[in-house]
mmCIF file with all atom_site columns, C-alpha atoms in Angstrom:
data_model
loop_
_atom_site.group_PDB
_atom_site.id
_atom_site.type_symbol
_atom_site.label_atom_id
_atom_site.label_alt_id
_atom_site.label_comp_id
_atom_site.label_asym_id
_atom_site.label_entity_id
_atom_site.label_seq_id
_atom_site.pdbx_PDB_ins_code
_atom_site.Cartn_x
_atom_site.Cartn_y
_atom_site.Cartn_z
_atom_site.occupancy
_atom_site.B_iso_or_equiv
_atom_site.pdbx_formal_charge
_atom_site.auth_seq_id
_atom_site.auth_comp_id
_atom_site.auth_asym_id
_atom_site.auth_atom_id
_atom_site.pdbx_PDB_model_num
ATOM 1   C CA . MET A 1 1   ? 89.202 75.796 28.491 1.00 0.00 ? 280 MET A CA 1
ATOM 2   C CA . ARG A 1 2   ? 85.613 75.750 27.459 1.00 0.00 ? 281 ARG A CA 1
ATOM 3   C CA . ASP A 1 3   ? 84.191 72.437 28.792 1.00 0.00 ? 282 ASP A CA 1
ATOM 4   C CA . THR A 1 4   ? 81.022 73.791 30.838 1.00 0.00 ? 283 THR A CA 1
ATOM 5   C CA . VAL A 1 5   ? 77.446 73.636 29.814 1.00 0.00 ? 284 VAL A CA 1
ATOM 6   C CA . LEU A 1 6   ? 75.250 76.420 31.221 1.00 0.00 ? 285 LEU A CA 1
ATOM 7   C CA . LEU A 1 7   ? 71.910 75.105 32.072 1.00 0.00 ? 286 LEU A CA 1
ATOM 8   C CA . VAL A 1 8   ? 69.436 78.178 32.580 1.00 0.00 ? 287 VAL A CA 1
ATOM 9   C CA . ARG A 1 9   ? 66.291 77.610 34.549 1.00 0.00 ? 288 ARG A CA 1
ATOM 10  C CA . HIS A 1 10  ? 63.695 79.912 36.413 1.00 0.00 ? 289 HIS A CA 1
ATOM 11  C CA . GLY A 1 11  ? 65.099 81.216 39.699 1.00 0.00 ? 290 GLY A CA 1
ATOM 12  C CA . PRO A 1 12  ? 63.668 81.383 43.096 1.00 0.00 ? 291 PRO A CA 1
ATOM 13  C CA . GLY A 1 13  ? 60.139 82.863 42.811 1.00 0.00 ? 292 GLY A CA 1
ATOM 14  C CA . ARG A 1 14  ? 59.940 82.521 39.093 1.00 0.00 ? 293 ARG A CA 1
ATOM 15  C CA . GLY A 1 15  ? 58.542 79.860 36.711 1.00 0.00 ? 294 GLY A CA 1
ATOM 16  C CA . ARG A 1 16  ? 55.902 77.348 37.717 1.00 0.00 ? 295 ARG A CA 1
ATOM 17  C CA . ILE A 1 17  ? 58.117 75.007 39.916 1.00 0.00 ? 296 ILE A CA 1
ATOM 18  C CA . GLU A 1 18  ? 60.541 76.214 42.317 1.00 0.00 ? 297 GLU A CA 1
ATOM 19  C CA . GLY A 1 19  ? 63.851 74.187 42.160 1.00 0.00 ? 298 GLY A CA 1
ATOM 20  C CA . TYR A 1 20  ? 62.522 72.593 38.851 1.00 0.00 ? 299 TYR A CA 1
ATOM 21  C CA . CYS A 1 21  ? 63.965 69.067 38.470 1.00 0.00 ? 300 CYS A CA 1
ATOM 22  C CA . ASN A 1 22  ? 66.483 69.292 41.425 1.00 0.00 ? 301 ASN A CA 1
ATOM 23  C CA . HIS A 1 23  ? 66.181 65.449 41.519 1.00 0.00 ? 302 HIS A CA 1
ATOM 24  C CA . VAL A 1 24  ? 67.866 65.291 38.055 1.00 0.00 ? 303 VAL A CA 1
ATOM 25  C CA . LEU A 1 25  ? 70.794 67.428 39.042 1.00 0.00 ? 304 LEU A CA 1
ATOM 26  C CA . ASP A 1 26  ? 71.198 65.377 42.420 1.00 0.00 ? 305 ASP A CA 1
ATOM 27  C CA . TRP A 1 27  ? 71.126 62.087 40.368 1.00 0.00 ? 306 TRP A CA 1
ATOM 28  C CA . LEU A 1 28  ? 73.796 63.654 37.862 1.00 0.00 ? 307 LEU A CA 1
ATOM 29  C CA . GLY A 1 29  ? 76.112 64.467 40.835 1.00 0.00 ? 308 GLY A CA 1
ATOM 30  C CA . ALA A 1 30  ? 75.565 61.187 42.379 1.00 0.00 ? 309 ALA A CA 1
ATOM 31  C CA . GLU A 1 31  ? 75.705 58.983 39.218 1.00 0.00 ? 310 GLU A CA 1
ATOM 32  C CA . ARG A 1 32  ? 78.019 60.928 36.849 1.00 0.00 ? 311 ARG A CA 1
ATOM 33  C CA . PRO A 1 33  ? 79.968 63.382 39.018 1.00 0.00 ? 312 PRO A CA 1
ATOM 34  C CA . GLU A 1 34  ? 82.406 63.898 36.190 1.00 0.00 ? 313 GLU A CA 1
ATOM 35  C CA . LEU A 1 35  ? 79.558 65.137 33.980 1.00 0.00 ? 314 LEU A CA 1
ATOM 36  C CA . SER A 1 36  ? 77.841 67.124 36.781 1.00 0.00 ? 315 SER A CA 1
ATOM 37  C CA . ALA A 1 37  ? 81.226 68.844 37.325 1.00 0.00 ? 316 ALA A CA 1
ATOM 38  C CA . ARG A 1 38  ? 80.846 70.376 33.656 1.00 0.00 ? 317 ARG A CA 1
ATOM 39  C CA . VAL A 1 39  ? 77.202 71.556 34.172 1.00 0.00 ? 318 VAL A CA 1
ATOM 40  C CA . ARG A 1 40  ? 76.708 74.997 35.778 1.00 0.00 ? 319 ARG A CA 1
ATOM 41  C CA . LEU A 1 41  ? 73.302 76.123 36.646 1.00 0.00 ? 320 LEU A CA 1
ATOM 42  C CA . HIS A 1 42  ? 72.199 79.612 36.188 1.00 0.00 ? 321 HIS A CA 1
ATOM 43  C CA . GLU A 1 43  ? 68.886 80.728 37.619 1.00 0.00 ? 322 GLU A CA 1
ATOM 44  C CA . THR A 1 44  ? 67.196 83.796 36.273 1.00 0.00 ? 323 THR A CA 1
ATOM 45  C CA . GLY A 1 45  ? 66.917 86.828 38.558 1.00 0.00 ? 324 GLY A CA 1
ATOM 46  C CA . THR A 1 46  ? 70.112 86.118 40.285 1.00 0.00 ? 325 THR A CA 1
ATOM 47  C CA . GLU A 1 47  ? 73.737 87.308 39.424 1.00 0.00 ? 326 GLU A CA 1
ATOM 48  C CA . PRO A 1 48  ? 74.429 87.648 35.646 1.00 0.00 ? 327 PRO A CA 1
ATOM 49  C CA . ALA A 1 49  ? 75.314 84.498 33.701 1.00 0.00 ? 328 ALA A CA 1
ATOM 50  C CA . VAL A 1 50  ? 78.978 84.179 32.925 1.00 0.00 ? 329 VAL A CA 1
ATOM 51  C CA . LEU A 1 51  ? 79.790 82.425 29.621 1.00 0.00 ? 330 LEU A CA 1
ATOM 52  C CA . ASP A 1 52  ? 83.584 82.638 29.786 1.00 0.00 ? 331 ASP A CA 1
ATOM 53  C CA . ASP A 1 53  ? 84.082 78.814 30.299 1.00 0.00 ? 332 ASP A CA 1
ATOM 54  C CA . VAL A 1 54  ? 80.961 77.741 28.498 1.00 0.00 ? 333 VAL A CA 1
ATOM 55  C CA . CYS A 1 55  ? 80.847 75.389 25.545 1.00 0.00 ? 334 CYS A CA 1
ATOM 56  C CA . ALA A 1 56  ? 77.099 75.362 25.167 1.00 0.00 ? 335 ALA A CA 1
ATOM 57  C CA . VAL A 1 57  ? 74.038 76.918 26.691 1.00 0.00 ? 336 VAL A CA 1
ATOM 58  C CA . PHE A 1 58  ? 70.703 74.904 27.401 1.00 0.00 ? 337 PHE A CA 1
ATOM 59  C CA . PHE A 1 59  ? 67.403 76.712 28.274 1.00 0.00 ? 338 PHE A CA 1
ATOM 60  C CA . TRP A 1 60  ? 65.464 74.749 30.770 1.00 0.00 ? 339 TRP A CA 1
ATOM 61  C CA . LEU A 1 61  ? 62.595 77.179 30.990 1.00 0.00 ? 340 LEU A CA 1
ATOM 62  C CA . ALA A 1 62  ? 58.960 76.738 31.070 1.00 0.00 ? 341 ALA A CA 1
ATOM 63  C CA . ASP A 1 63  ? 56.808 77.394 28.035 1.00 0.00 ? 342 ASP A CA 1
ATOM 64  C CA . PRO A 1 64  ? 55.143 79.682 27.025 1.00 0.00 ? 343 PRO A CA 1
ATOM 65  C CA . LEU A 1 65  ? 58.057 81.727 28.292 1.00 0.00 ? 344 LEU A CA 1
ATOM 66  C CA . LEU A 1 66  ? 56.303 85.117 27.672 1.00 0.00 ? 345 LEU A CA 1
ATOM 67  C CA . ASP A 1 67  ? 54.249 84.217 30.686 1.00 0.00 ? 346 ASP A CA 1
ATOM 68  C CA . TYR A 1 68  ? 57.603 84.864 32.458 1.00 0.00 ? 347 TYR A CA 1
ATOM 69  C CA . PRO A 1 69  ? 58.584 88.374 30.702 1.00 0.00 ? 348 PRO A CA 1
ATOM 70  C CA . ASP A 1 70  ? 61.418 88.963 33.125 1.00 0.00 ? 349 ASP A CA 1
ATOM 71  C CA . CYS A 1 71  ? 62.877 85.492 32.419 1.00 0.00 ? 350 CYS A CA 1
ATOM 72  C CA . TYR A 1 72  ? 62.309 85.780 28.707 1.00 0.00 ? 351 TYR A CA 1
ATOM 73  C CA . GLU A 1 73  ? 64.232 88.997 28.563 1.00 0.00 ? 352 GLU A CA 1
ATOM 74  C CA . GLU A 1 74  ? 67.318 87.568 30.575 1.00 0.00 ? 353 GLU A CA 1
ATOM 75  C CA . ALA A 1 75  ? 67.191 84.487 28.388 1.00 0.00 ? 354 ALA A CA 1
ATOM 76  C CA . ILE A 1 76  ? 67.277 86.561 25.180 1.00 0.00 ? 355 ILE A CA 1
ATOM 77  C CA . ALA A 1 77  ? 70.273 88.446 26.497 1.00 0.00 ? 356 ALA A CA 1
ATOM 78  C CA . ILE A 1 78  ? 71.978 85.099 27.333 1.00 0.00 ? 357 ILE A CA 1
ATOM 79  C CA . GLN A 1 79  ? 71.141 83.681 23.926 1.00 0.00 ? 358 GLN A CA 1
ATOM 80  C CA . GLN A 1 80  ? 72.333 86.703 22.140 1.00 0.00 ? 359 GLN A CA 1
ATOM 81  C CA . GLU A 1 81  ? 75.725 86.591 24.166 1.00 0.00 ? 360 GLU A CA 1
ATOM 82  C CA . ALA A 1 82  ? 76.119 82.859 23.267 1.00 0.00 ? 361 ALA A CA 1
ATOM 83  C CA . GLU A 1 83  ? 75.617 83.599 19.600 1.00 0.00 ? 362 GLU A CA 1
ATOM 84  C CA . LEU A 1 84  ? 78.186 86.428 19.655 1.00 0.00 ? 363 LEU A CA 1
ATOM 85  C CA . ARG A 1 85  ? 80.570 83.755 21.026 1.00 0.00 ? 364 ARG A CA 1
ATOM 86  C CA . SER A 1 86  ? 79.423 81.215 18.393 1.00 0.00 ? 365 SER A CA 1
ATOM 87  C CA . LEU A 1 87  ? 78.394 78.866 21.216 1.00 0.00 ? 366 LEU A CA 1
ATOM 88  C CA . PRO A 1 88  ? 75.631 76.251 20.605 1.00 0.00 ? 367 PRO A CA 1
ATOM 89  C CA . VAL A 1 89  ? 72.304 76.921 22.100 1.00 0.00 ? 368 VAL A CA 1
ATOM 90  C CA . MET A 1 90  ? 69.677 74.527 22.692 1.00 0.00 ? 369 MET A CA 1
ATOM 91  C CA . ASN A 1 91  ? 66.028 75.038 23.526 1.00 0.00 ? 370 ASN A CA 1
ATOM 92  C CA . ARG A 1 92  ? 66.067 78.725 22.490 1.00 0.00 ? 371 ARG A CA 1
ATOM 93  C CA . PRO A 1 93  ? 63.996 81.163 24.482 1.00 0.00 ? 372 PRO A CA 1
ATOM 94  C CA . THR A 1 94  ? 62.379 82.216 21.006 1.00 0.00 ? 373 THR A CA 1
ATOM 95  C CA . ALA A 1 95  ? 61.217 78.780 20.450 1.00 0.00 ? 374 ALA A CA 1
ATOM 96  C CA . LEU A 1 96  ? 59.685 78.777 23.980 1.00 0.00 ? 375 LEU A CA 1
ATOM 97  C CA . ALA A 1 97  ? 58.155 82.193 23.832 1.00 0.00 ? 376 ALA A CA 1
ATOM 98  C CA . ALA A 1 98  ? 54.554 81.822 23.086 1.00 0.00 ? 377 ALA A CA 1
ATOM 99  C CA . TYR A 1 99  ? 54.199 78.392 21.768 1.00 0.00 ? 378 TYR A CA 1
ATOM 100 C CA . GLY A 1 100 ? 52.660 75.968 24.370 1.00 0.00 ? 379 GLY A CA 1
ATOM 101 C CA . LYS A 1 101 ? 52.601 72.244 23.431 1.00 0.00 ? 380 LYS A CA 1
ATOM 102 C CA . ASP A 1 102 ? 48.835 72.337 22.876 1.00 0.00 ? 381 ASP A CA 1
ATOM 103 C CA . PHE A 1 103 ? 49.250 75.183 20.437 1.00 0.00 ? 382 PHE A CA 1
ATOM 104 C CA . GLN A 1 104 ? 51.899 73.475 18.535 1.00 0.00 ? 383 GLN A CA 1
ATOM 105 C CA . ALA A 1 105 ? 49.977 70.316 18.485 1.00 0.00 ? 384 ALA A CA 1
ATOM 106 C CA . LYS A 1 106 ? 46.977 72.111 16.856 1.00 0.00 ? 385 LYS A CA 1
ATOM 107 C CA . ARG A 1 107 ? 49.374 73.909 14.538 1.00 0.00 ? 386 ARG A CA 1
ATOM 108 C CA . PHE A 1 108 ? 50.734 70.462 13.370 1.00 0.00 ? 387 PHE A CA 1
ATOM 109 C CA . LEU A 1 109 ? 47.277 69.058 12.912 1.00 0.00 ? 388 LEU A CA 1
ATOM 110 C CA . THR A 1 110 ? 46.064 72.032 10.762 1.00 0.00 ? 389 THR A CA 1
ATOM 111 C CA . GLU A 1 111 ? 49.168 71.361 8.543  1.00 0.00 ? 390 GLU A CA 1
ATOM 112 C CA . ASP A 1 112 ? 48.396 67.507 8.451  1.00 0.00 ? 391 ASP A CA 1
ATOM 113 C CA . ILE A 1 113 ? 51.580 66.630 10.239 1.00 0.00 ? 392 ILE A CA 1
ATOM 114 C CA . PRO A 1 114 ? 50.821 63.656 12.489 1.00 0.00 ? 393 PRO A CA 1
ATOM 115 C CA . THR A 1 115 ? 51.000 64.388 16.161 1.00 0.00 ? 394 THR A CA 1
ATOM 116 C CA . PRO A 1 116 ? 49.539 63.205 19.492 1.00 0.00 ? 395 PRO A CA 1
ATOM 117 C CA . ARG A 1 117 ? 46.408 65.119 20.693 1.00 0.00 ? 396 ARG A CA 1
ATOM 118 C CA . ALA A 1 118 ? 47.288 67.565 23.353 1.00 0.00 ? 397 ALA A CA 1
ATOM 119 C CA . VAL A 1 119 ? 44.945 69.690 25.601 1.00 0.00 ? 398 VAL A CA 1
ATOM 120 C CA . SER A 1 120 ? 45.394 72.519 28.240 1.00 0.00 ? 399 SER A CA 1
ATOM 121 C CA . VAL A 1 121 ? 44.582 71.757 31.684 1.00 0.00 ? 400 VAL A CA 1
ATOM 122 C CA . ASP A 1 122 ? 44.039 74.713 33.690 1.00 0.00 ? 401 ASP A CA 1
#
């Protein structure tokens, strides 16, 4: 039975924040254990993702994702497998590829689409 959401995030030593949003997963387990039981975390760079019991895939990865080429490559492979299985895919790696929020905000403003001001902080 397909009733599991695959949550994909950066694995150990990858991404900007190790264990990104563990507190959210902890809260979910404590407050909504029935929902938590239907969420499987896949961290990039670990074992291959298994989609057999998955009903949807959610990518919880940093943008711009191209800053993490190994994670991008793995995420694209997961996305392609999900699409072959006709699974819903949210927050696609292609959308996260090279489009940081400051880039998107400037692009929206260029096209006269109202958006809050964004700046990069290095």
